[in-house]
XYZ file of C-alpha atoms in Angstrom:
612
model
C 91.283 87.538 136.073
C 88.078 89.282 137.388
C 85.283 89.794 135.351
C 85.693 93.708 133.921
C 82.928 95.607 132.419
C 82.988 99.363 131.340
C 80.194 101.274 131.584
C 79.640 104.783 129.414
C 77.641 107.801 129.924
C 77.692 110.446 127.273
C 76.568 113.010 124.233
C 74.108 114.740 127.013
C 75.968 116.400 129.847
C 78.737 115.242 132.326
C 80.059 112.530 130.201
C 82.095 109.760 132.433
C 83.291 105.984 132.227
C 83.464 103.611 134.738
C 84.717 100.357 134.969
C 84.181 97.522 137.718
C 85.453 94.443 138.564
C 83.268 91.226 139.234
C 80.503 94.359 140.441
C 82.944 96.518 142.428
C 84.066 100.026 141.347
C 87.486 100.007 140.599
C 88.035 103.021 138.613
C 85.156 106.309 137.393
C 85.785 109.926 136.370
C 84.153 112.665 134.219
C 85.695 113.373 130.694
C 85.399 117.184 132.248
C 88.388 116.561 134.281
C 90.550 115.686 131.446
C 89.355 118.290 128.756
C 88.915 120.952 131.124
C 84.938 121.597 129.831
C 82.811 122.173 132.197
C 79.905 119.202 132.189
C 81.376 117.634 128.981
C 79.217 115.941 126.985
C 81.692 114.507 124.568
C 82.626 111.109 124.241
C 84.656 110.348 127.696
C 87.718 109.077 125.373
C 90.261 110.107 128.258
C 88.092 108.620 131.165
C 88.109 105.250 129.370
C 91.825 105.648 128.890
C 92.388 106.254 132.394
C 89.908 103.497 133.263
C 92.061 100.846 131.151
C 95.442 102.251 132.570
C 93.932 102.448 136.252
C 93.387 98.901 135.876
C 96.212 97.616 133.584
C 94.208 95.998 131.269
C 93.208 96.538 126.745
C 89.565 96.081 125.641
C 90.792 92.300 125.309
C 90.404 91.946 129.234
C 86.859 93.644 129.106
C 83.959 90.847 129.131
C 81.318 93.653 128.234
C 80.766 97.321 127.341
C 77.384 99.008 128.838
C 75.902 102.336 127.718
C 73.695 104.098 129.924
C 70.814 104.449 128.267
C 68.434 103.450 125.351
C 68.806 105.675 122.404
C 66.103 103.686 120.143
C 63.719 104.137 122.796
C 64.698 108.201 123.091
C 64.107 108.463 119.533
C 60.712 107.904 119.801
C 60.088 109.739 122.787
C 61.617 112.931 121.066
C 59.454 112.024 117.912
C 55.955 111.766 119.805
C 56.991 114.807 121.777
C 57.635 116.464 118.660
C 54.323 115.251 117.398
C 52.535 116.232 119.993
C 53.420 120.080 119.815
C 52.479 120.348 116.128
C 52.824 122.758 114.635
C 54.203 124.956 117.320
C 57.400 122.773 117.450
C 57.679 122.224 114.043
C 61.401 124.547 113.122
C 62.739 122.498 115.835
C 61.627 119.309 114.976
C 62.858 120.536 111.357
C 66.357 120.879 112.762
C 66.789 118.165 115.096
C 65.878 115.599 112.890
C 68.659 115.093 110.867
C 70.754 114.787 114.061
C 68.588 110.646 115.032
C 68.175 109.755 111.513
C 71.774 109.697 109.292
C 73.550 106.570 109.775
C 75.630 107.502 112.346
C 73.110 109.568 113.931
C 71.762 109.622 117.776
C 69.436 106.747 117.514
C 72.677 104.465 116.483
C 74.635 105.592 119.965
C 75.367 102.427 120.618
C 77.258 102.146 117.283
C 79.147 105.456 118.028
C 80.005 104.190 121.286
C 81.518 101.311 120.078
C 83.426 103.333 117.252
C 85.034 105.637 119.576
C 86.240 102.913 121.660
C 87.830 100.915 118.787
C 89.561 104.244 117.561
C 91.357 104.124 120.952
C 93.471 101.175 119.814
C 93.361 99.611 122.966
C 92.283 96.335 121.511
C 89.236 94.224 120.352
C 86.242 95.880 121.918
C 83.174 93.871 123.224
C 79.641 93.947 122.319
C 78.283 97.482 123.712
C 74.358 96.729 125.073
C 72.424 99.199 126.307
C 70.615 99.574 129.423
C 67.694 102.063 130.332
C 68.324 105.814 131.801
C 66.538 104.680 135.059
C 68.038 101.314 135.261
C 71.215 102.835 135.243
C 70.657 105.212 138.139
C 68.921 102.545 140.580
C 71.666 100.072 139.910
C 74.257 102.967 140.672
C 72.100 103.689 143.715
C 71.235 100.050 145.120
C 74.262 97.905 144.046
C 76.963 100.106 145.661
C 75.044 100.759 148.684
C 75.796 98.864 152.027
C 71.847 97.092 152.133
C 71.280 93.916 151.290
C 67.619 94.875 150.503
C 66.349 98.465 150.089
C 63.481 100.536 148.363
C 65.268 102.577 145.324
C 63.673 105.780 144.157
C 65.023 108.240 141.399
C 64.237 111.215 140.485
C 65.611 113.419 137.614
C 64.457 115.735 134.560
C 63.706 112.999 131.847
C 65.909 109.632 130.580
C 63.755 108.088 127.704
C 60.562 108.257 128.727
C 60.948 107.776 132.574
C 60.977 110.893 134.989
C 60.453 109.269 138.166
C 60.621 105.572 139.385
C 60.684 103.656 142.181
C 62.185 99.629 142.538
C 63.297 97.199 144.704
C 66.716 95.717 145.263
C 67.169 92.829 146.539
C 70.823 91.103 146.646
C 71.976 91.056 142.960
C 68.457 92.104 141.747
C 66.182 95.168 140.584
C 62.348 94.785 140.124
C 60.994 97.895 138.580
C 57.548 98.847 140.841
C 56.311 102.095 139.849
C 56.946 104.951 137.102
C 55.737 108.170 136.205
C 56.612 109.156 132.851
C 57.914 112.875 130.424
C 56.896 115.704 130.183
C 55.537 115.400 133.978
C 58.953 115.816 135.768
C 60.126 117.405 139.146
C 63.322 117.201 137.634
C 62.211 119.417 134.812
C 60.100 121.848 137.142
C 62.598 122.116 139.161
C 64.932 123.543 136.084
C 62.088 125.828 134.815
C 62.560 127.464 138.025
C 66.690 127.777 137.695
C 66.111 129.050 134.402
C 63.574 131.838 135.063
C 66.103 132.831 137.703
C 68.912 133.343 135.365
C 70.150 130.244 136.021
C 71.600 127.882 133.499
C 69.971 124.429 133.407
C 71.515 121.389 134.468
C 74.141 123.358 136.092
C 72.477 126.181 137.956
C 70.151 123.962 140.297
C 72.458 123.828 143.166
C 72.547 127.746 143.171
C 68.626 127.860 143.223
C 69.235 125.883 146.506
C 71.401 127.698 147.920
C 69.371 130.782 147.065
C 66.113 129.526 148.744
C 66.920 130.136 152.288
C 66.913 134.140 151.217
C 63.581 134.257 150.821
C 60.207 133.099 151.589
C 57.526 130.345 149.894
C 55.040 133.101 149.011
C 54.642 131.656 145.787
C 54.587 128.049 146.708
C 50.696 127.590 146.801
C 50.745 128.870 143.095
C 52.854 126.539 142.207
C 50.482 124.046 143.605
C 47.428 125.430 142.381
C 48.806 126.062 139.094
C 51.846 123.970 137.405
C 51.829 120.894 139.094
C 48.633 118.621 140.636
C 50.108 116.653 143.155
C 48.711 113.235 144.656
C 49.227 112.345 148.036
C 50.812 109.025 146.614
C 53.565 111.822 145.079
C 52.413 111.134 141.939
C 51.888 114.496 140.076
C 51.042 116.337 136.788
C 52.562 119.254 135.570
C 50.463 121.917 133.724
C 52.159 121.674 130.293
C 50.644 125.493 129.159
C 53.052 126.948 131.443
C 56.042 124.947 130.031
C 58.247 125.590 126.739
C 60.335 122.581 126.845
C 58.074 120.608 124.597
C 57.919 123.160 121.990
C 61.526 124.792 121.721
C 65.052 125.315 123.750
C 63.712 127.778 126.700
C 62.187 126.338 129.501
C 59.504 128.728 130.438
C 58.598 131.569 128.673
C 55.149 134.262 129.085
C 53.012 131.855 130.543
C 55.530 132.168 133.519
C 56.095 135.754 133.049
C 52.025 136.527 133.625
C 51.843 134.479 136.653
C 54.774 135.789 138.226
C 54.930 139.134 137.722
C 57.417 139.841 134.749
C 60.153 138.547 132.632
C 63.042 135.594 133.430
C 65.941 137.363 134.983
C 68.503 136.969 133.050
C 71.888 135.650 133.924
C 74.374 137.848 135.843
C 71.902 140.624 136.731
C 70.688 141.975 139.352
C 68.991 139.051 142.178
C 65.733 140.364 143.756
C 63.740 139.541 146.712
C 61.237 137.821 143.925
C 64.087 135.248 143.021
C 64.957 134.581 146.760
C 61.192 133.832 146.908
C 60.649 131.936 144.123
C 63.571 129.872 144.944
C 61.912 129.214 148.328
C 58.711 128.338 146.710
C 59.891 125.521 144.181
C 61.984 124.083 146.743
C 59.614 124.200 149.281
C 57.113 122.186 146.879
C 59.908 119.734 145.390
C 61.009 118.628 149.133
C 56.811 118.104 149.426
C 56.597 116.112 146.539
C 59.974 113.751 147.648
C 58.208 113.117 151.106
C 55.507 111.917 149.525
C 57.526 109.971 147.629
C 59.362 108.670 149.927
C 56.401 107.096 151.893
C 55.041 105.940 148.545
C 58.252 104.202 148.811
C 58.142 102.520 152.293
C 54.553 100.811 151.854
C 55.164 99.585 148.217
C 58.210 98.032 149.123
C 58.121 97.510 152.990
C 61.816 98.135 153.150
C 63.400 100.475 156.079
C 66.266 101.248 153.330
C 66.409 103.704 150.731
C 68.691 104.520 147.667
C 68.378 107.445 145.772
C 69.545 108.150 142.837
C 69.153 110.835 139.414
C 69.763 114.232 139.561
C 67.414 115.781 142.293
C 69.240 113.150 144.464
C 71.697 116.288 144.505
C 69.245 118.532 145.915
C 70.645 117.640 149.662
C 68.246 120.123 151.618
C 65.602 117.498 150.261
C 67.285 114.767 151.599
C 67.601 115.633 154.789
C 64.141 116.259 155.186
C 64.012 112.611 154.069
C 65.931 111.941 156.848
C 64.590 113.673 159.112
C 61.225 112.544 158.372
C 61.833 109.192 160.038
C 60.184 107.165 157.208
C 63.306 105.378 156.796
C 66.065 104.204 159.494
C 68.826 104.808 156.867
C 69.525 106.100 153.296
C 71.752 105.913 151.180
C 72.422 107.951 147.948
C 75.124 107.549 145.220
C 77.903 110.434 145.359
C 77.336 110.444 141.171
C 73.746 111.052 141.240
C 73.641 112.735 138.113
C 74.239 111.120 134.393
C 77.758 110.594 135.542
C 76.908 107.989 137.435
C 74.616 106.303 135.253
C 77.872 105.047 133.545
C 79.042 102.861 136.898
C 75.304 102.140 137.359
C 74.764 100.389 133.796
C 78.059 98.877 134.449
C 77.285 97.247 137.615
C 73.691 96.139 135.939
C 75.278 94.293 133.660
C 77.998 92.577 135.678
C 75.457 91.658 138.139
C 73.610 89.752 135.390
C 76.976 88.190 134.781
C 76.838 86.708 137.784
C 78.785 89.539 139.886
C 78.217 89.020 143.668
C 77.775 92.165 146.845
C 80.907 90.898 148.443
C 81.386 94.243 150.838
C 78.012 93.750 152.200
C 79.747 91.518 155.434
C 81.875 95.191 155.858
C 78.812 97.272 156.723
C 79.988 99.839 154.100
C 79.204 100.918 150.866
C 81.432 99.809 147.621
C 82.501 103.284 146.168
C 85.953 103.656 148.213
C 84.417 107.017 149.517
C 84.189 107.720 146.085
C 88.064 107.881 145.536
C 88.111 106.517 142.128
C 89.837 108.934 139.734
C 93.539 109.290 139.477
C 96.043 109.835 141.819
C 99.324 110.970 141.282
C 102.264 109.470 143.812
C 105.222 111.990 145.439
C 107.490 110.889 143.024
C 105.635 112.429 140.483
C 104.523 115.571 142.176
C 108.286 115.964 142.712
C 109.427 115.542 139.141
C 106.705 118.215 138.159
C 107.624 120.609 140.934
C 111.517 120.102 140.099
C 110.823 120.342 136.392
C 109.268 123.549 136.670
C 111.164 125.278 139.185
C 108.563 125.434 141.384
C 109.357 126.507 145.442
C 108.403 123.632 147.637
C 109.237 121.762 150.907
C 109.055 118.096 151.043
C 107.605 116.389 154.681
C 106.435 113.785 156.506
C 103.140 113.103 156.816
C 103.220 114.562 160.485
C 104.580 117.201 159.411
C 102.711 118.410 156.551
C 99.180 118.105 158.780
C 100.748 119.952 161.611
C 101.902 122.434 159.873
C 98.440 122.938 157.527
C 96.188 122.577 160.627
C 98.453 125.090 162.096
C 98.350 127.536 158.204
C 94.277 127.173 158.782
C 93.792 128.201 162.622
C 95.998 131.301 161.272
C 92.901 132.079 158.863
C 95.223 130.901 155.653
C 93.222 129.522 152.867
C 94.599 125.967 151.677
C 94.435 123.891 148.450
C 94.434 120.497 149.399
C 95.625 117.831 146.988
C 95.612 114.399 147.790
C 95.137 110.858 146.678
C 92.898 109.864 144.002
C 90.359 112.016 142.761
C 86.797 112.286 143.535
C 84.028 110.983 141.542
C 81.043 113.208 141.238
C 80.329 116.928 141.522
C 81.474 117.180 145.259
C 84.788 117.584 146.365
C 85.400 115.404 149.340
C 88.818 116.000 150.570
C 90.948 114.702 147.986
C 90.305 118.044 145.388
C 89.712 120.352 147.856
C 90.077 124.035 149.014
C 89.766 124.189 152.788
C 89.636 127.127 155.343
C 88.797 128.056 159.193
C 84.894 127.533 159.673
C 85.315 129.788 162.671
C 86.140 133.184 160.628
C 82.880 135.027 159.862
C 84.481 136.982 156.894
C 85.760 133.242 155.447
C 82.835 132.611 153.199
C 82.667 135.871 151.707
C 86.553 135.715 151.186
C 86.210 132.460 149.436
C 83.392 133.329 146.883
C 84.464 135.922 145.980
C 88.378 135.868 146.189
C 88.957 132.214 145.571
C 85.716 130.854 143.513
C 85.136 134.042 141.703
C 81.452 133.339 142.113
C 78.420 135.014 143.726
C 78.429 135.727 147.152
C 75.064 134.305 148.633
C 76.770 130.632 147.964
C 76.985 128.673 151.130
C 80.167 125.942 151.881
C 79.858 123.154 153.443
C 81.755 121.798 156.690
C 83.612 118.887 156.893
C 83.633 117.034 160.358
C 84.624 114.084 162.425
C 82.609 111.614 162.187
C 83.003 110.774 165.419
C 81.870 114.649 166.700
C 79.438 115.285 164.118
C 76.361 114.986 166.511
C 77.894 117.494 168.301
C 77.873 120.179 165.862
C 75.013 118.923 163.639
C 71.598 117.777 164.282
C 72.464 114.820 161.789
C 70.682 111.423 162.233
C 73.375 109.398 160.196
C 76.449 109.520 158.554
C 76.728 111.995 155.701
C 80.291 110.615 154.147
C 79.413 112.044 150.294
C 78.140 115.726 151.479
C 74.564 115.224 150.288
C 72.146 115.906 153.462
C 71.363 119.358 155.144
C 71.023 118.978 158.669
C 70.781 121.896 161.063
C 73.700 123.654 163.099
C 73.290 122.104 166.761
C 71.457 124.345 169.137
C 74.492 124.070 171.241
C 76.819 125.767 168.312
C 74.039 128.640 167.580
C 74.058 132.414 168.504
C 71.397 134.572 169.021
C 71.169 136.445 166.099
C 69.163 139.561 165.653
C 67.952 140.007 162.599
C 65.439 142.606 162.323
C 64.555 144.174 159.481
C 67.623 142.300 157.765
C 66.729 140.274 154.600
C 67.916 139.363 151.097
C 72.050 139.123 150.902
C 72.463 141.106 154.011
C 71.828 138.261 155.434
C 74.741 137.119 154.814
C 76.251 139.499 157.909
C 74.579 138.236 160.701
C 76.879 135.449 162.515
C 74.356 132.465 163.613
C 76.687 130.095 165.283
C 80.193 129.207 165.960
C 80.927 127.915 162.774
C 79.694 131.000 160.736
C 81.451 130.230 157.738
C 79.630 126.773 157.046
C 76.008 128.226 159.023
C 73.615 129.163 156.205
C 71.016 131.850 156.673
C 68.336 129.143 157.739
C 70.955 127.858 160.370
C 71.688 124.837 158.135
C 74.455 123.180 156.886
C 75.543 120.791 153.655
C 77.505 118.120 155.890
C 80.396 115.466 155.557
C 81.066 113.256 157.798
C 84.870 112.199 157.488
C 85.914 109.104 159.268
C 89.603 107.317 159.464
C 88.768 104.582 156.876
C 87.503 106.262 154.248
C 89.872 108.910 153.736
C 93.009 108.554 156.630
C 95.088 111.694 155.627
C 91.977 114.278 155.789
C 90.803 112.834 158.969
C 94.589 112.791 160.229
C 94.396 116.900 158.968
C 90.579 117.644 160.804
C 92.102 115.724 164.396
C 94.825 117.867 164.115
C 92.993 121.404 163.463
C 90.858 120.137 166.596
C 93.706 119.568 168.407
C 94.813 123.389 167.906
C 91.867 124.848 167.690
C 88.726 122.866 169.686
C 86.762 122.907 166.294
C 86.590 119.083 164.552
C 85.339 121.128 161.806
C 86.499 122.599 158.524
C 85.301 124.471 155.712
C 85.291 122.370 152.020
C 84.635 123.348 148.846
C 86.075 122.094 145.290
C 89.077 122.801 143.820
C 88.296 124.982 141.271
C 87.345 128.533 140.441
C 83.827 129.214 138.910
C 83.122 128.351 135.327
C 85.995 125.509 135.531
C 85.992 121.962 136.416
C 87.698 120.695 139.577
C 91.035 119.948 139.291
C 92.972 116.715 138.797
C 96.424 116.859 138.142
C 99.235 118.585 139.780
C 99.473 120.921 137.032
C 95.779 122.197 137.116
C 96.073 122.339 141.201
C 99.124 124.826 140.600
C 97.816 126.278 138.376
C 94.338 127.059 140.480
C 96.443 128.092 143.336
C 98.548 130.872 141.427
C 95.875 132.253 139.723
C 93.574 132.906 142.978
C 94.295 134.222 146.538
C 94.544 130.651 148.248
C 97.422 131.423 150.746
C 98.598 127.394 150.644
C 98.837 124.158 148.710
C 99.446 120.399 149.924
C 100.551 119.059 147.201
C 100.923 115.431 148.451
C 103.577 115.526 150.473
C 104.531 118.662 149.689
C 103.589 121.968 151.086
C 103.665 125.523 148.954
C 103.604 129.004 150.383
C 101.964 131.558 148.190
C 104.594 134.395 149.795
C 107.437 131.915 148.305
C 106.631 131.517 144.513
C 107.492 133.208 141.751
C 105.100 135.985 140.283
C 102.756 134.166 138.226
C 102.844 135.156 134.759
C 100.154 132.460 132.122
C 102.869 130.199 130.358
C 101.637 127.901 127.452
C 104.890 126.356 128.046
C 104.366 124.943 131.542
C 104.160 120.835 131.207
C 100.591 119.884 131.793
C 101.962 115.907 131.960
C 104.294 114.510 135.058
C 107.607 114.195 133.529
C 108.357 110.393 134.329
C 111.697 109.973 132.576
């Protein structure tokens, strides 16, 4: 039998389990997709269960259990943070406290992990070891990625002491080379920023993102000047008086108000042209600092590879500057940047020190399956759900179902698309996705705020043949796992006049032939889909070309706003009814909205496939 080891992530935010065999991911998911939290930070119970039944084996057939980071280590780091904000921080030291020291508290997480796995009853569980925040995110980053040498930088708010490190991977190993260390934390600037915006931290980053194309970096040189001191090694400082994180639960707080010009916005209200412009300015800087980074990177290590890794390895408009920087041929960063991933990535460090070899390095591709690792659910079992539920469907071919989607989507019909195993990570990559016509100028506005439910400045991201990509996009590599911003090709732009339009109006002006995927700065959030990776969603995007011209397609996750993406037949249903998608392929089944039943909420409806 191969040599299995589990790897955990959890008690912080997007809790997950992973497990791989002899170093290659066979099986990962989020605990959200189970419990239906959004970013669930409870012990992944129903991950690991899935884990153990993906692979059809007990806790008897694990060798080893890894947990992704070190809470001994975090203890102190809260306790000398704590320390040094005296007395300021003194009623929250007062009531976290408790929380690290009782028996069973935080600083024994090790010993929780292992209790929660026992109370599964899925056998005799192994020795859990733990493995450092940052470890865990460069092994994630290097050991699944197609080099057989690379520099490895992440980059996130804080793990136990670490906030930003570089290494070097080489084969099987990871030397450490460089690391800059809490509170100083682009990570943690970066969420200062989504907070005063009326964003909500460790969620609401992406939005700042997608919000700084609205305005302009006016405030970026006070940012410079005044909360962060950076090096031209990318090594930086952050000006701690501006900053509340060391002394309570708010990230900024007047220090931030004086130097720009009022209070935090708070969440839902009104977005002004100081937000667009603030969320210009930090992202501005934080694509400054990751350049300099990222050269930092190529001389230490000499390597013309890089892996990235933590959770501003999601900011993709960084990343492509990266890229298109030139300072390295190729990278490469893990789909499951963010903690989630830190549970494959101590995984895979500790089967590598078992002796685990790189085998899919003589394939020229990376080791995550296109980071198809969740469940899947088979037509059989689609069918007995549909049937059990008297739900209207048609059952066909696989010909058949694309035609006839491609043809629902050149009509302007919105379509859920179910298929195959689930994604891993926080992007929807055509197995849990909602797809539409990239061609329609009213489609994105339709799609926030009829489908999502969510604000309407949020840009969606094409999906494209690989093979025409370069045509549409001024990509210099693939982009399989949607995490690089490239720039609509000149060929695909329009002339679009735009004066004395700003802020969300924006949003009207049509920039290019793909309007619905064309953000306001002519940019784009790309995938690259190619035949081997995912067959059935390249089969669906050659067909759409085929009708239409356009290899392109608009993607976005299978979920409505404040929910998690879907991942059984029941929640994809359930999704579809409850929102204006016109479609749903359902395997290989197709639904027509205009054919169901009027959807009333039914606690009743089976939420498990009926296999008897």
């Amino acid at each position: 039998m191969s040599d299995l080891v589990l790897g955990i992530s959890a008690f912080y935010h997007d809790s997950a389990a992973a497990l791989v065999a002899d170093g290659v991911p066979v099986a990962a998911a989020q605990e959200e997709r189970f419990s239906r939290k959004r970013h669930d930070s409870s012990f992944p119970s129903q991950a690991v269960t899935y884990c153990l039944d993906e692979a059809g084996v007990s806790f008897d057939d694990i060798s080893a259990v890894a947990y992704y980071e070190d809470p001994r280590l975090k203890f102190r780091r809260v306790m000398a943070t704590f320390a040094g904000a005296a007395p300021t921080a003194f009623p929250f030291f007062r009531a976290a406290l408790p929380s690290w020291l009782s028996a069973d508290g935080k600083r024994h997480t090790d010993q929780t992990v292992r209790r929660e796995l026992q109370a599964l009853g899925r056998g005799r569980v192994p020795r859990v070891s733990v493995r450092r925040h940052h470890e865990s995110h460069a092994a994630s980053a290097f050991f699944p990625s197609p080099y057989e040498s690379a520099a490895v930088l992440c980059v996130d708010g804080v793990g136990e002491w670490a906030t930003t490190t570089l290494w070097h991977g080489r084969g099987t190993t990871l030397e450490a080379v460089a690391e800059l260390r809490f509170p100083h934390s682009l990570g943690m600037l970066y969420s200062a920023f989504t907070y005063f915006c009326g964003f909500k931290v460790d969620s609401g980053e992406y939005k700042l993102m997608g919000l700084a194309p609205y305005g302009r970096p006016r405030y970026a040189d006070l940012i410079r000047d005044t909360l962060i001191d950076v090096k031209p090694d990318g090594t930086f400082r952050l000006d701690m008086r501006f900053f509340e994180y060391l002394r309570g639960q708010t990230m900024t707080g007047r220090g931030f108000e004086r130097l720009f010009g009022g209070p935090r916005r708070m969440p839902e209200g009104q977005l002004t042209e100081r937000e667009f412009d603030l969320a210009a300015s930090v992202q501005e800087v934080t694509e400054e600092v990751m350049l300099k980074l990222a050269r930092t990177a190529r001389e230490r290590t000499g390597e013309s590879k890089l892996c990235l890794a933590g959770g501003v390895a999601l900011n993709c408009v960084a990343n492509g500057k990266i890229t298109d920087a030139g300072i390295f041929d190729e990278i490469w960063i893990q789909p499951a940047a963010g903690d989630a991933g830190g549970a494959l990535g101590a995984a895979q460090a500790v089967a590598m020190e078992r002796g685990a070899s790189r085998d899919h390095l003589g394939t020229g591709r990376d080791a995550m399956s296109g980071s198809l690792l969740g469940p899947a659910y088979d037509d059989d079992e689609i069918a007995a759900y549909l049937t059990a539920n008297g739900i209207p469907h048609r059952r066909l071919d696989d010909e058949e179902l694309v035609k006839q989607v491609a043809a629902g989507l050149a009509d302007g019909k919105i379509v859920g698309w179910f298929q195959g195993r689930m994604e891993f990570g926080p992007r929807a990559l055509g197995a849990r996705s909602i797809l539409g016509d990239p061609r329609d100028p009213a489609m994105q506005s339709a799609m926030n705020l009829k489908i999502k439910f969510r604000e309407s400045f949020r840009p969606f991201a094409p999906a494209v043949l690989a093979e025409d990509a370069k045509d549409y996009f001024d990509l210099r590599q693939e982009s399989p796992y949607m995490l690089l911003v490239a720039r609509v090709a000149a060929a695909q732009q329009l002339e679009a006049p735009e004066s004395g339009v700003s802020g969300l109006d924006l949003l009207r002006v049509r920039r290019s032939t793909i309007p619905a995927v064309t953000h306001v700065d002519y940019s784009a959030r790309v995938q690259t889909v190619d035949e081997h990776s995912n067959p059935r969603y390249h089969h669906l995007l050659g067909a759409f070309k085929a009708r239409t011209g356009c290899p392109v397609l608009v993607n976005t996750s299978f979920n409505v706003r404040g929910e998690p993406i879907v991942r059984t037949p029941h929640d994809a249903y359930t999704c579809f009814m409850r929102t204006n998608i016109d479609m749903l392929a359902l395997g290989g089944f197709l639904l027509d909205k205009s054919e169901q039943p009027a959807w009333t909420e039914k606690s009743d409806w089976r939420e498990e496939i009926p296999l008897d």
